[in-house]
Tab-separated table of C-alpha atoms and ligand atoms in Angstrom:
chain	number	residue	atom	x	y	z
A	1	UNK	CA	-19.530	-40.069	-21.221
A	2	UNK	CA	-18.465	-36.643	-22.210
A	3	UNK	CA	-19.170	-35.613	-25.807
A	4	UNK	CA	-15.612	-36.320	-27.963
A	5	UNK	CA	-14.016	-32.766	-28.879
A	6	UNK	CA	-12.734	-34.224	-31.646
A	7	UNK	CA	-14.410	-36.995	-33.983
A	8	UNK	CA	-12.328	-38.215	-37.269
A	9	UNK	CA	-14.485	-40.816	-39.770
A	10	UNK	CA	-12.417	-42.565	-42.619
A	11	UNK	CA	-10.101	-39.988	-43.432
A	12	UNK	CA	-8.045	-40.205	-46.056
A	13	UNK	CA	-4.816	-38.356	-47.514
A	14	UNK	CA	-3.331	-39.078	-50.835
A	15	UNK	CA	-0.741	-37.374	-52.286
A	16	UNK	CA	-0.390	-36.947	-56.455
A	17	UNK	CA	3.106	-37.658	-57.918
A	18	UNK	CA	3.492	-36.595	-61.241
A	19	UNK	CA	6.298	-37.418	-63.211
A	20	UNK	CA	6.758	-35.309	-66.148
A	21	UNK	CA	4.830	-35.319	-69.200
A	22	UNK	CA	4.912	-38.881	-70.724
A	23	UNK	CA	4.644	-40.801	-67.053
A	24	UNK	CA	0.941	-41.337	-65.352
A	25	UNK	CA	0.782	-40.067	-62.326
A	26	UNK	CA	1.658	-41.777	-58.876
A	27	UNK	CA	-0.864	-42.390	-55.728
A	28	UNK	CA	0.740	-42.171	-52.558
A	29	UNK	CA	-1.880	-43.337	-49.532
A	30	UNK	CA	-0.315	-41.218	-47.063
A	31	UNK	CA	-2.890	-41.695	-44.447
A	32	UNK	CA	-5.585	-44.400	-45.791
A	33	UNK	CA	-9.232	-44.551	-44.078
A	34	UNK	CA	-8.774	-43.603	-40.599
A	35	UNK	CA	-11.100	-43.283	-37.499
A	36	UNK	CA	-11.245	-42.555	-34.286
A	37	UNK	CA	-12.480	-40.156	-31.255
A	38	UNK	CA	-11.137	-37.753	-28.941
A	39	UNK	CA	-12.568	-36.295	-25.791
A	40	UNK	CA	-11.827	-32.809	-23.909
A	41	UNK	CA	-8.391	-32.934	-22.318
A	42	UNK	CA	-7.603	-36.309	-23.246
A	43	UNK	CA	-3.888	-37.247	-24.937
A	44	UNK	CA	-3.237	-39.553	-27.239
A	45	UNK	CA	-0.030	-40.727	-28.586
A	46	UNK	CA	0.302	-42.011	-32.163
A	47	UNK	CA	3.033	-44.080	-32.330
A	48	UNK	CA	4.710	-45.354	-35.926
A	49	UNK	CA	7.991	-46.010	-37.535
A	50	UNK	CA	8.864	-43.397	-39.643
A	51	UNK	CA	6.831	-43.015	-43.176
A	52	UNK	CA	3.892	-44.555	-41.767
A	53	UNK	CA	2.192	-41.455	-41.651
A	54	UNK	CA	1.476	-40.023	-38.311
A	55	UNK	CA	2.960	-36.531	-39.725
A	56	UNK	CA	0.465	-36.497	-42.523
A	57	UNK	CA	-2.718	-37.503	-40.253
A	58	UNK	CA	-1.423	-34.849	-37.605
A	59	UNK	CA	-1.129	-32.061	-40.292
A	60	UNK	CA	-4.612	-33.050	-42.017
A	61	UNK	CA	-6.553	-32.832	-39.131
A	62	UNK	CA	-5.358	-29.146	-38.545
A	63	UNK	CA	-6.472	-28.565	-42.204
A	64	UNK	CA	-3.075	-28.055	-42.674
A	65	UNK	CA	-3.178	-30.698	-45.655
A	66	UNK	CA	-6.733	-30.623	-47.666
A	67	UNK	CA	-8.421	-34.131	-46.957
A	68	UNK	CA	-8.898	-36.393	-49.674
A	69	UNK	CA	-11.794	-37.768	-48.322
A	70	UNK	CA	-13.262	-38.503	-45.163
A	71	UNK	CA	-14.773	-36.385	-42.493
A	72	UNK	CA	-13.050	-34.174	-39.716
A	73	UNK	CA	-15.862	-32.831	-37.249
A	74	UNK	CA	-14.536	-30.587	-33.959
A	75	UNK	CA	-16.932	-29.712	-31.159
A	76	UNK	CA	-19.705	-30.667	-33.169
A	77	UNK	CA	-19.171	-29.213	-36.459
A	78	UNK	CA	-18.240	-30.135	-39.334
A	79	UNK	CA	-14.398	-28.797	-40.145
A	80	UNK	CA	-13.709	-31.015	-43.154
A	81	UNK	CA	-13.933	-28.008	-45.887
A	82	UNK	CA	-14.292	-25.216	-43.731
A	83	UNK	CA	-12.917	-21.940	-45.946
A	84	UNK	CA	-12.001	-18.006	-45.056
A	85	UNK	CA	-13.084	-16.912	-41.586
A	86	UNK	CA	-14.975	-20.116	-40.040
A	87	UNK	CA	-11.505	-21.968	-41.294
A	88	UNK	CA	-9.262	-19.133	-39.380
A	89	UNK	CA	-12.103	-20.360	-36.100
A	90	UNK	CA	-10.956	-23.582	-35.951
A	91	UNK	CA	-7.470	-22.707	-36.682
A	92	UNK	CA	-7.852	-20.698	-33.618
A	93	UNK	CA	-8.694	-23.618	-31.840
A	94	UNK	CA	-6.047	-25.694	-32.424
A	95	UNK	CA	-2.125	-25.554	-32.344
A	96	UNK	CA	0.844	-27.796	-33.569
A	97	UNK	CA	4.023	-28.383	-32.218
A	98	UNK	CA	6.647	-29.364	-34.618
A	99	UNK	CA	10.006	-31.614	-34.396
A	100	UNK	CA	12.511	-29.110	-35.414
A	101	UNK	CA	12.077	-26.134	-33.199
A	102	UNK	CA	14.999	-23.868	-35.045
A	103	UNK	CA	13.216	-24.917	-38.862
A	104	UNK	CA	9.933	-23.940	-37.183
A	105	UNK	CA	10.768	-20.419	-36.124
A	106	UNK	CA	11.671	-17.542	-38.330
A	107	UNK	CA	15.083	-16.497	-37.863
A	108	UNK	CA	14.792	-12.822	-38.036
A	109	UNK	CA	12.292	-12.276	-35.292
A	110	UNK	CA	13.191	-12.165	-31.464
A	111	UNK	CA	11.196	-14.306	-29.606
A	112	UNK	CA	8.587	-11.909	-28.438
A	113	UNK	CA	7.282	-11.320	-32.003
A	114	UNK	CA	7.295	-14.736	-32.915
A	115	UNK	CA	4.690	-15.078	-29.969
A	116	UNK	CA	3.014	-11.888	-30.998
A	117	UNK	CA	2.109	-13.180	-34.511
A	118	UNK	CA	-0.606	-15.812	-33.727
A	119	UNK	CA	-2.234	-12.830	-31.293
A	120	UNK	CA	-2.163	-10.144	-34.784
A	121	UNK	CA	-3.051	-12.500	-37.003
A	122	UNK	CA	-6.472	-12.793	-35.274
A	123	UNK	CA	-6.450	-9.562	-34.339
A	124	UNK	CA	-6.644	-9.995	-30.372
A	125	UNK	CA	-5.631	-7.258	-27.641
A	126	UNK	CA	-4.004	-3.735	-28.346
A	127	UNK	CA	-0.178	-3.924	-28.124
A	128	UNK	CA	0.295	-3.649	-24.320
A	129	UNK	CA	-2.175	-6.580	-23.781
A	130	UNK	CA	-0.255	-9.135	-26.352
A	131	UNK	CA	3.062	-7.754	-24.412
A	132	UNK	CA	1.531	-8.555	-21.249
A	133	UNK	CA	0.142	-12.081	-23.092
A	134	UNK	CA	3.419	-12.850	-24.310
A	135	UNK	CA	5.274	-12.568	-21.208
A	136	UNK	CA	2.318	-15.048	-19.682
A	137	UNK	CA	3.023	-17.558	-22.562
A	138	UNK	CA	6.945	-16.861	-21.353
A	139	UNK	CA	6.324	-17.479	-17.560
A	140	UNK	CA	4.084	-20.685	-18.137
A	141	UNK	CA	6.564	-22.642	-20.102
A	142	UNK	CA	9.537	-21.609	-17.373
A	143	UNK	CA	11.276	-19.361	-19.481
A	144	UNK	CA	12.025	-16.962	-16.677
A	145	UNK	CA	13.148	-13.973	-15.956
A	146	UNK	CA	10.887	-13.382	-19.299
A	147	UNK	CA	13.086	-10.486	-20.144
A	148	UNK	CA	16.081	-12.800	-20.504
A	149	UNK	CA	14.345	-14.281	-23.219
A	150	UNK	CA	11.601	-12.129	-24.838
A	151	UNK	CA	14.139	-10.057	-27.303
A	152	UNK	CA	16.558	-12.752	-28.137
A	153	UNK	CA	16.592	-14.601	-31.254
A	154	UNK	CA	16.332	-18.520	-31.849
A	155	UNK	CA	19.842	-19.217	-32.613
A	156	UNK	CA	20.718	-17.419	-28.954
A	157	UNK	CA	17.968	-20.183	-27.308
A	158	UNK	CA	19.579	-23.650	-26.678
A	159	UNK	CA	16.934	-26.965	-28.593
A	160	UNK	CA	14.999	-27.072	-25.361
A	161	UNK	CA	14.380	-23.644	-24.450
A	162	UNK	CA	13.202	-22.958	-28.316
A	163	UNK	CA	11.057	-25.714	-27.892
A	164	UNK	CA	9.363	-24.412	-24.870
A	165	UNK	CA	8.986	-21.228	-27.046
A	166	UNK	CA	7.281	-23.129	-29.502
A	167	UNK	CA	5.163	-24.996	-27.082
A	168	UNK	CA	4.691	-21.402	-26.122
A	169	UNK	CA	3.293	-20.063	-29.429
A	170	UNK	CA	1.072	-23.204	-29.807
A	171	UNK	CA	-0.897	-21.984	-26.615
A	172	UNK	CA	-1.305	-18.490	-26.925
A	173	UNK	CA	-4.402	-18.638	-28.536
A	174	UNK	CA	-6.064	-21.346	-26.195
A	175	UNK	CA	-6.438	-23.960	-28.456
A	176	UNK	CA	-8.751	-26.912	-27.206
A	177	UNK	CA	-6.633	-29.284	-29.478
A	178	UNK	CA	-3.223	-29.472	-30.111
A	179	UNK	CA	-1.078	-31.642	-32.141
A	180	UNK	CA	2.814	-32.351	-31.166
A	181	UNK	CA	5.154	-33.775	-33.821
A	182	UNK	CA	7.669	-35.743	-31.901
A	183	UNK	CA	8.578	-32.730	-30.033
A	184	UNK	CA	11.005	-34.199	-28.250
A	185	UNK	CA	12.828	-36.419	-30.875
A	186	UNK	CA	15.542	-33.678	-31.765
A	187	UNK	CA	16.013	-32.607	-28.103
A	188	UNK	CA	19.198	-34.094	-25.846
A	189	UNK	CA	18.311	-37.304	-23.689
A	190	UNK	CA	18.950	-34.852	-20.724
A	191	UNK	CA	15.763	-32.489	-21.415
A	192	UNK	CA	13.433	-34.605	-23.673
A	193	UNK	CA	11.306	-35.905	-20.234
A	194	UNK	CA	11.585	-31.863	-18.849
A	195	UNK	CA	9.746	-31.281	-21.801
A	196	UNK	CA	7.332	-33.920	-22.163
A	197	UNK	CA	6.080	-33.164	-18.731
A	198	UNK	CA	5.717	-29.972	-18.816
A	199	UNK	CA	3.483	-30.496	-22.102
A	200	UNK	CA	1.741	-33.167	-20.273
A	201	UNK	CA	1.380	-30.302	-17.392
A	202	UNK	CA	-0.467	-27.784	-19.500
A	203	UNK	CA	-2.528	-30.355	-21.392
A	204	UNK	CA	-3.883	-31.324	-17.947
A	205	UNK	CA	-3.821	-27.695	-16.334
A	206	UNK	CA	-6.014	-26.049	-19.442
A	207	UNK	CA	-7.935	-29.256	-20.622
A	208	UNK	CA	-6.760	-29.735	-23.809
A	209	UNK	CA	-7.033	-32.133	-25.974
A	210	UNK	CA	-3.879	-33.270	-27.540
A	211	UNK	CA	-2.036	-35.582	-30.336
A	212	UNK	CA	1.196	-36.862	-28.836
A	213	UNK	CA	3.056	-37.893	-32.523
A	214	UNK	CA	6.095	-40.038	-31.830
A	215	UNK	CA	8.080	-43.313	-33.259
A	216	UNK	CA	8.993	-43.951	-29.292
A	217	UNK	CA	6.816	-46.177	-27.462
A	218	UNK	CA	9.075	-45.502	-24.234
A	219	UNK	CA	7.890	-41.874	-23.974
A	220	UNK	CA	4.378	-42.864	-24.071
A	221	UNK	CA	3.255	-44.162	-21.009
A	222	UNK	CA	4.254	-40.816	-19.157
A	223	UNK	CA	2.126	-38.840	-21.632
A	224	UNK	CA	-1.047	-39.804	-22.954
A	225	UNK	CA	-4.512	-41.984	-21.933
A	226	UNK	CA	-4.463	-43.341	-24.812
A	227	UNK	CA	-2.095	-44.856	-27.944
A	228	UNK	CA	-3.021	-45.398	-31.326
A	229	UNK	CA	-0.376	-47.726	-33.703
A	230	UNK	CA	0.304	-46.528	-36.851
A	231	UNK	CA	1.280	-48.805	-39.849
A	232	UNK	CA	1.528	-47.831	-43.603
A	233	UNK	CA	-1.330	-45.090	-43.137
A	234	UNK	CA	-3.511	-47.710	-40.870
A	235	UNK	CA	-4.153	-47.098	-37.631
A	236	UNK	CA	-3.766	-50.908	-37.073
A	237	UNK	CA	-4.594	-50.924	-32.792
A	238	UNK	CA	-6.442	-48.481	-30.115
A	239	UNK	CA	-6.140	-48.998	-26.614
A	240	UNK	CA	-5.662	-47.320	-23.096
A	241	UNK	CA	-2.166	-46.673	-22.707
A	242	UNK	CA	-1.782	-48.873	-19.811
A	243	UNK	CA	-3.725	-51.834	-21.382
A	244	UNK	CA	-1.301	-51.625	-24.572
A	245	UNK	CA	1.818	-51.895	-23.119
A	246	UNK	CA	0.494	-54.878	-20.965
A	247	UNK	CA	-1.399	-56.740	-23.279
A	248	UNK	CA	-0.613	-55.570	-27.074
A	249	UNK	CA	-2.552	-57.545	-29.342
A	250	UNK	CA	-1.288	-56.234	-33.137
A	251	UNK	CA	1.745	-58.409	-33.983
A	252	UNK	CA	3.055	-55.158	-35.276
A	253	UNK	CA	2.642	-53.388	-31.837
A	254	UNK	CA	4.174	-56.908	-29.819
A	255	UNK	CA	6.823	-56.087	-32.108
A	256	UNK	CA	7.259	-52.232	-31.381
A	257	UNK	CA	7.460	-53.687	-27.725
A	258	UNK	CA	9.646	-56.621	-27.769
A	259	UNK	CA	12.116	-53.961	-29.101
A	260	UNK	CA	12.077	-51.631	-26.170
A	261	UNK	CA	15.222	-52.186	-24.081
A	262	UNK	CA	13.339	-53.635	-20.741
A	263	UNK	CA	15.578	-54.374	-17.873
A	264	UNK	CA	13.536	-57.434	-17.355
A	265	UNK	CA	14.658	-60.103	-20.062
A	266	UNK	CA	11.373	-61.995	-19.342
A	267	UNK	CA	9.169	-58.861	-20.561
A	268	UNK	CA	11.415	-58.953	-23.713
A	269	UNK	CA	11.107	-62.536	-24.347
A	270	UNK	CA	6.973	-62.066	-24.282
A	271	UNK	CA	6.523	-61.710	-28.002
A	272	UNK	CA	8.163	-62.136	-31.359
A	273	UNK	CA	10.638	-59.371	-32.682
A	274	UNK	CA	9.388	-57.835	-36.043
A	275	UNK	CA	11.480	-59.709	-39.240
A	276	UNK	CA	13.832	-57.466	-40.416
A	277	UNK	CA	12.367	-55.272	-43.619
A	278	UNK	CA	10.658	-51.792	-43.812
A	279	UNK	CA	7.550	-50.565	-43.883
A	280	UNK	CA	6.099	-50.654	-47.350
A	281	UNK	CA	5.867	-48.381	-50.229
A	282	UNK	CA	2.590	-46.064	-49.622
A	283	UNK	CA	2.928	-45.825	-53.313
A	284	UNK	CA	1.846	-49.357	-54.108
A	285	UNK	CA	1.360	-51.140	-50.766
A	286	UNK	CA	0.830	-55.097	-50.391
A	287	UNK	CA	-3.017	-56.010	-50.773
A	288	UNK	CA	-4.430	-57.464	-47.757
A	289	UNK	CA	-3.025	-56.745	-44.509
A	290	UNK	CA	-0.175	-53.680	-45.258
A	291	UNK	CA	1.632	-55.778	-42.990
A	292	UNK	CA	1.959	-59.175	-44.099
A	293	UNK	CA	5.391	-59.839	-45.752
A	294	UNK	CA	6.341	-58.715	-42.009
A	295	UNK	CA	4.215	-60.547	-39.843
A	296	UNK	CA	5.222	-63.563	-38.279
A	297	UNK	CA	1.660	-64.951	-37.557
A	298	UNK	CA	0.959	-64.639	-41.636
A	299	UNK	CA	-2.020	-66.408	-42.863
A	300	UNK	CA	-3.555	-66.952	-46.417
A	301	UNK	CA	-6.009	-64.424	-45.890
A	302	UNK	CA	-3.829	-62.154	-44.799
A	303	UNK	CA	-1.838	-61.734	-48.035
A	304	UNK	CA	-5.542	-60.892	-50.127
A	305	UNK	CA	-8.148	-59.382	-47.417
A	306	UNK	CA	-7.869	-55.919	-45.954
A	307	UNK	CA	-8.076	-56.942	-42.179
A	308	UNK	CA	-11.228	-55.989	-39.833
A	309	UNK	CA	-11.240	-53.503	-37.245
A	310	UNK	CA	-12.223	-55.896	-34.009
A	311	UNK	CA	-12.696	-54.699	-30.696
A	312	UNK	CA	-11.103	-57.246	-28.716
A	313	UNK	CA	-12.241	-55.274	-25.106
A	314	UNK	CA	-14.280	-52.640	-24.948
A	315	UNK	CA	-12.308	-49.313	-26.167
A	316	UNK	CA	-9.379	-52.040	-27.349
A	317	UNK	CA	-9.139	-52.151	-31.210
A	318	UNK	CA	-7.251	-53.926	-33.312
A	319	UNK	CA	-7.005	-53.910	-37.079
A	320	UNK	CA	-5.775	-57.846	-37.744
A	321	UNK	CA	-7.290	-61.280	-39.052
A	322	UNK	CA	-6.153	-63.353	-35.774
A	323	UNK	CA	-9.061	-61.998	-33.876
A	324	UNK	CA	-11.909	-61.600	-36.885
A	325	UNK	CA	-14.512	-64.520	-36.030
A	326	UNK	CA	-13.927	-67.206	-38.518
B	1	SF4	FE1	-0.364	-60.587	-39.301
B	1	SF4	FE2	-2.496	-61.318	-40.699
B	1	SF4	FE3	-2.820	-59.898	-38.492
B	1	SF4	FE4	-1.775	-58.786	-40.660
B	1	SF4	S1	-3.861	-59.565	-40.443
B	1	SF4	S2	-1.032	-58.582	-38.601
B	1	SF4	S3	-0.587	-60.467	-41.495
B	1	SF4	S4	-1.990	-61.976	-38.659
């Protein structure tokens, strides 16, 4: 098996709320004790309602959030507290993708020199060779003829063709790991699957390694090997992609499922919709399983006892009492 590119151990983000002088502090467990592994050129698509975290655990991993504890380690080393110029390496070696492509880019910049910046910033190429770079990045996300686009600015570039821009300026550098926050999720219906595959197209092509963030289970099964379901800043299942969506085994991820629109009422019928109710507070979440005043299989234990992480099949996990051995 090929040595994981990228290998996260109980990572944790918390986030400090203070409220003025006379209040004590808040905790909020943004992302609470999370594992798992990722190999070269595999995808994986975290999937979670929204304010279960996926955002947070994408942005920590790029040390773009300071861990609160845990360990990151990428190609071996250890990234977790990396500082100065061995920090600026591994931000080299990694890109992000956000949801809101005009937010994202600065307004006062044609395109070209939003492309150019990641290439000064590390100091790569004289100014013909970023040029020449830049109308690469142009040609390989179909932004062609590159002169159409390279000296316009984002409000001239329709949602998807900023997005390619940004997809763009994540791969300049030739990052080995990339992280896309539902990229597609502000896009129209019409070009959110142009998009996704021509991410998925690249991520094959150069190898790369790459964290598919979305709250749509639909758009997974075209993208990644792999899905990871995210609940209240657990990662409460990991499975192949194509294993998941057959056999889901979280009651939270049956749920996710049994919601999907499927033109086949039988697939629908398989398993219990979630109860209505959100997700809970990440300030002060339920003991026990996070998931338990939702969870129509509830059990005493449940309600007290942080769940297990059991590996129902081999690379199958699933964070939930039902399949603990009593
Ligand atoms: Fe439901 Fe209990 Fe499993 Fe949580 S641990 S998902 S409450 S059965």
């Amino acid at each position: 098996m090929e040595e994981g590119v990228l290998r996260v151990e109980n990572l944790s983000k918390w986030f400090t709320i203070r409220r003025g002088l006379l209040a004590p502090p808040l905790t909020l467990r943004a992302v609470d004790n999370v594992s798992f592994e990722l190999r070269r050129g595999e995808a994986v698509s975290l999937v979670g309602e929204s304010g279960s975290g996926k955002t947070t655990l994408g942005k920590t991993v790029l040390r773009l959030y300071e861990p609160t504890s845990g360990r990151i380690l990428f190609k071996g080393r250890d990234v977790t507290n990396l500082k100065g110029k061995e920090l600026l390496w591994y931000k080299r070696e990694t890109g992000l993708v956000q949801q809101d492509p005009y937010g994202a880019m600065p307004s006062f910049m044609t395109i070209s020199r939003i492309l150019e910046e990641p290439l000064i910033i590390h100091k790569i190429g004289t100014a013909e060779e970023r040029k020449e770079a830049v109308f690469k990045a142009l040609e390989d996300v179909r932004l062609t003829p590159v002169e159409d686009f390279a000296f316009k600015y984002p409000h001239m570039l329709s949602g998807g063709q900023l997005q390619r821009v940004a997809i763009a300026r994540a791969l300049i550098l030739g990052p080995s790991f990339v992280v896309a926050d539902e990229p597609v999720s502000m896009l129209d219906a019409s070009v959110r699957i142009e998009i996704l595959t021509l991410m998925r197209e690249l991520q094959e092509k150069r190898g790369i390694s790459f964290i598919y963030i979305t709250h749509d289970l639909s758009t997974t099964r075209y993208f990644s090997e792999w899905i990871f379901i995210m609940y209240a800043g657990h990662l409460v299942e990991k499975a192949p992609t194509k294993e998941l969506i057959r056999e889901p085994q979280h009651p939270y991820t049956q749920a996710l499922l049994a919601a999907i629109p499927d033109p086949d009422p039988e697939n629908r019928k398989r398993y219990r919709e979630v109860p209505p109710g959100e997700p809970p507070s990440l300030i002060n979440p339920p003991p026990g399983c996070r998931f338990h005043p939702r969870c129509p299989y509830v059990m005493d234990v449940c309600r007290s006892e942080e769940p297990p992480v059991v590996e129902v099949k081999p690379g199958h996990y699933v964070k939930c009492w039902l399949y603990a051995k009593k």
